[in-house]
Amino acid sequence: MNSEDLKDKIRFQLTELGLQVGDTLLVRADLGSIGKLSRNRLDYIDVILGVLGESGTLVGLAFTGATFIRKDKKNIFDGSNKANTGAFANVMLSHPKAKRSRHPTNSYVAIGKNADFILDDHDENSGAYEPIRKIKQLNGKMALMGCVSTSPGFTTTHLAEVDLGLHRRIIFPTLNTCYYKKEQAKLDLFKRTDIGGCSSTFFKFYAHYVREQILQQGYVGNAYSVLVDSNKAYDIDYKILKDNPKYNICENPDCFLCRARRWDNLQDAPAFFIRKMYRKFVSTKS
Ligand SMILES: [Zn+2]
């Protein structure tokens, strides 16, 4: 299939998935699994924008991350940093119409009519997941393209965690820091206060979306993709976590976040650190 045919196919698939002109859409995507459109990777963005139309808005996560305990003066957010949330975010950031919020660790990128509304007040004084609340206010949709199993879930879950106060269960979140430039040549230290729960557990939420019949499924190019209404997903996330605040604790014995950084799961910490020390001991012996 040539690239023009693939673009036509993707436009049709996005409509089948439930996208409409004027929608606000947050996308997380694995570009490689969608298929190669052309040499210009901005085509991925423009095809989606074409379906959303002039009145629509495309949003991406352009997170940059923090360092733990160590305050690293080389880790400076100045708005030009590459995102650590994958190629889709970085292609979005390279789009000539892209705007980015100023939150030092969890900035968002947006293109389209409501970009300013979603991004404008998202800075060092704002919660990391507040743009999701704006997307909810716009009755926005959330899509995963090709990363349904490799990077599961919707960011509504993190907003629900914060609204339920579950971020206070993370041990010493302010040990996660980065520097940022607010005024020219002046560095400020940003301390994270609202670290999200373990997103590797978010695949468990899919079953609930299916049961409530809110999960639209289809393909974008060759990529298995899902789409939800942000308000409906949030309501489900909120109810699940309210009923069981430990639902977002994973089973991976090596997960630092779940085994060693939750006040409500401290019983796992000794075994985690003993295992870690044992491995270090064995590796230095060999
Ligand atoms: Zn975990």
XYZ file of C-alpha atoms and ligand atoms in Angstrom:
287
model
C 0.000 0.000 0.000
C 1.438 3.399 -0.913
C 1.491 6.203 1.628
C -1.494 8.103 0.169
C -3.635 4.951 0.333
C -2.485 4.355 3.909
C -3.432 7.923 4.841
C -6.917 7.395 3.355
C -7.200 4.138 5.234
C -6.189 5.790 8.525
C -8.713 8.629 8.041
C -11.439 6.037 7.573
C -10.230 3.965 10.539
C -10.142 7.002 12.850
C -13.737 7.794 11.951
C -14.705 4.160 12.534
C -12.986 4.317 15.920
C -15.321 7.170 16.849
C -13.477 10.380 16.014
C -15.490 13.352 14.806
C -14.783 16.841 13.538
C -14.336 19.201 16.497
C -13.204 16.534 18.946
C -10.526 17.088 21.557
C -8.344 13.985 21.471
C -5.427 12.865 23.635
C -3.287 10.307 21.829
C -0.568 7.978 23.013
C 0.819 5.977 20.110
C 3.478 3.583 18.930
C 4.227 5.041 15.517
C 6.189 1.998 14.367
C 3.208 -0.297 14.697
C 0.909 2.026 12.715
C 3.001 1.576 9.568
C 5.213 3.893 7.575
C 3.292 6.821 6.118
C 6.094 8.737 4.431
C 9.520 10.136 5.191
C 7.874 13.068 6.922
C 6.708 11.861 10.319
C 4.565 14.985 10.727
C 2.166 13.219 8.356
C 0.974 11.086 11.295
C -0.054 14.257 13.101
C -1.561 15.936 10.049
C -3.717 12.917 9.191
C -5.252 12.968 12.686
C -5.618 16.766 12.601
C -7.363 16.412 9.244
C -10.043 14.240 10.844
C -10.408 16.581 13.866
C -10.744 19.608 11.578
C -10.122 23.273 12.356
C -12.395 23.115 15.396
C -10.642 20.073 16.891
C -7.637 19.752 19.204
C -4.952 17.079 19.377
C -3.126 16.586 22.688
C -0.066 14.526 23.619
C 1.946 13.788 26.772
C 5.379 15.433 26.537
C 6.658 14.330 29.946
C 10.321 14.844 30.773
C 10.791 13.258 34.166
C 12.691 13.936 37.340
C 15.758 12.575 39.074
C 15.362 10.675 42.340
C 17.151 11.959 45.474
C 20.081 13.379 43.475
C 19.488 16.984 42.451
C 20.883 17.108 38.940
C 21.687 20.568 37.604
C 21.915 19.058 34.138
C 18.255 18.031 34.317
C 16.724 21.396 33.408
C 13.311 21.875 31.866
C 13.227 24.926 29.638
C 10.411 24.019 27.268
C 12.703 22.732 24.535
C 13.441 19.325 26.083
C 12.809 16.099 24.275
C 9.878 14.174 25.765
C 10.513 10.746 27.301
C 7.000 9.644 26.358
C 7.854 8.299 22.932
C 8.160 9.312 19.313
C 4.559 10.480 18.929
C 5.027 13.217 21.539
C 8.300 14.319 20.002
C 6.847 14.443 16.499
C 3.980 16.510 17.898
C 6.490 18.858 19.560
C 8.192 19.365 16.188
C 4.925 20.433 14.535
C 4.952 24.127 13.587
C 1.591 24.711 15.307
C 2.461 22.849 18.520
C 2.134 24.531 21.911
C 3.562 23.128 25.134
C 2.666 23.688 28.771
C 5.329 24.766 31.265
C 5.001 22.068 33.941
C 8.635 21.097 34.676
C 8.176 17.288 34.630
C 4.761 16.637 33.043
C 4.256 19.079 30.205
C 1.598 18.469 27.549
C 1.700 19.349 23.872
C -1.398 20.426 21.969
C -2.362 21.601 18.502
C -5.697 23.153 17.581
C -8.574 25.268 18.759
C -8.491 24.469 22.488
C -4.716 24.191 22.894
C -4.434 27.391 24.954
C -7.377 26.450 27.190
C -5.778 23.078 27.966
C -2.196 24.285 28.434
C -2.174 27.900 29.595
C -2.181 27.562 33.374
C -0.285 24.268 33.492
C 3.006 25.203 35.120
C 5.105 24.495 38.223
C 2.207 25.530 40.467
C -0.273 23.185 38.838
C -0.963 19.476 39.264
C 0.737 17.197 36.762
C -2.534 15.793 35.438
C -4.685 18.964 35.400
C -4.784 19.175 31.561
C -6.764 15.917 31.688
C -9.413 17.798 33.691
C -9.575 20.379 30.888
C -9.933 17.580 28.337
C -12.803 16.233 30.443
C -14.443 19.661 30.470
C -14.271 19.628 26.671
C -15.840 16.134 26.614
C -12.600 14.972 25.027
C -11.609 11.501 23.958
C -8.484 9.462 24.709
C -6.893 7.033 22.258
C -4.141 4.453 22.397
C -2.728 3.491 19.014
C -0.494 0.430 18.980
C 0.557 0.692 22.633
C -2.553 -0.922 24.143
C -0.531 -3.662 25.860
C 3.001 -2.202 25.938
C 1.974 1.048 27.632
C -1.526 0.383 28.926
C -4.264 2.665 30.120
C -5.513 6.217 29.991
C -4.157 9.160 31.914
C -7.618 9.722 33.445
C -6.555 7.080 35.985
C -3.753 9.310 37.303
C -6.179 12.235 37.656
C -8.585 9.995 39.583
C -5.695 8.913 41.857
C -4.934 12.548 42.688
C -8.605 13.443 43.205
C -8.867 10.562 45.687
C -5.686 11.687 47.468
C -3.856 8.468 46.571
C -0.742 10.451 45.592
C -0.233 10.960 49.339
C 0.459 7.235 49.637
C 3.725 7.636 47.690
C 6.686 7.913 50.067
C 8.522 11.261 49.927
C 7.444 12.316 46.403
C 9.441 15.536 46.727
C 12.642 13.490 46.404
C 11.774 13.532 42.682
C 13.098 16.802 41.375
C 14.264 18.673 38.338
C 15.448 22.183 37.683
C 13.529 24.570 35.490
C 14.051 27.950 33.999
C 11.362 30.438 34.819
C 13.198 33.622 34.209
C 16.156 34.002 31.922
C 19.311 32.414 33.352
C 17.733 31.667 36.730
C 17.288 28.051 37.800
C 14.576 26.970 40.210
C 14.214 23.533 41.772
C 10.916 21.794 41.129
C 9.814 19.142 43.614
C 7.167 16.705 42.540
C 4.198 16.313 44.908
C 1.744 14.233 42.890
C 3.481 11.147 41.548
C 1.041 8.832 39.800
C 0.563 5.185 40.706
C 2.046 2.245 38.833
C 0.784 2.516 35.256
C 1.687 -1.093 34.487
C -1.492 -1.973 36.420
C -3.657 0.065 34.082
C -4.316 -2.931 31.818
C -6.572 -4.202 34.624
C -8.917 -1.267 34.017
C -9.623 -2.422 30.440
C -11.943 -5.183 31.705
C -14.071 -2.559 33.458
C -14.223 -0.334 30.350
C -15.382 -3.353 28.320
C -17.996 -4.294 30.911
C -19.356 -0.738 30.884
C -19.226 -0.788 27.070
C -17.169 2.388 26.724
C -14.124 0.938 24.922
C -14.144 1.525 21.161
C -11.766 -0.843 19.399
C -10.293 -0.870 15.930
C -7.115 -0.332 13.970
C -5.112 2.720 12.984
C -2.961 1.581 10.083
C -1.707 -1.789 11.327
C -1.935 -0.841 14.997
C -4.594 -2.278 17.286
C -6.139 0.805 18.872
C -8.702 1.753 21.501
C -10.601 4.929 22.272
C -12.684 6.074 25.240
C -14.689 9.094 26.284
C -12.522 10.790 28.947
C -15.410 11.429 31.363
C -16.703 7.883 31.183
C -13.198 6.447 31.676
C -12.513 8.802 34.603
C -15.782 7.858 36.326
C -14.861 4.163 36.109
C -11.251 4.782 37.229
C -12.479 6.869 40.179
C -14.983 4.266 41.348
C -12.514 1.364 41.103
C -9.809 3.223 43.043
C -12.286 4.548 45.615
C -13.481 0.985 46.286
C -9.935 -0.404 46.310
C -7.131 2.183 46.672
C -4.560 -0.601 46.250
C -5.887 -1.607 42.829
C -2.959 0.222 41.206
C -0.292 -1.822 42.988
C 1.317 -4.250 40.535
C 2.610 -7.774 41.138
C 6.112 -7.270 39.773
C 8.526 -8.132 42.641
C 11.067 -5.710 41.154
C 8.753 -2.684 40.854
C 10.385 0.028 42.946
C 7.260 2.212 42.981
C 4.926 -0.533 44.248
C 7.348 -2.463 46.480
C 9.313 0.376 48.080
C 7.553 3.724 47.663
C 4.049 3.238 49.008
C 3.157 3.917 52.621
C 0.273 1.468 52.258
C 2.482 -1.394 51.040
C 5.524 -1.145 53.301
C 5.333 -4.852 54.129
C 6.837 -5.549 50.682
C 9.833 -3.239 51.157
C 12.180 -5.502 53.207
C 11.982 -8.368 50.690
C 12.481 -5.910 47.817
C 15.681 -4.473 49.292
C 17.033 -7.877 50.411
C 16.494 -9.216 46.865
C 18.209 -6.154 45.440
C 21.215 -6.440 47.773
C 21.498 -10.180 47.121
C 21.591 -9.582 43.362
C 24.244 -6.923 43.781
C 26.281 -9.295 45.971
C 25.991 -12.128 43.415
C 26.895 -9.872 40.474
C 30.011 -8.502 42.223
C 31.132 -12.085 43.000
C 30.857 -13.237 39.394
Zn 4.310 -1.466 40.046
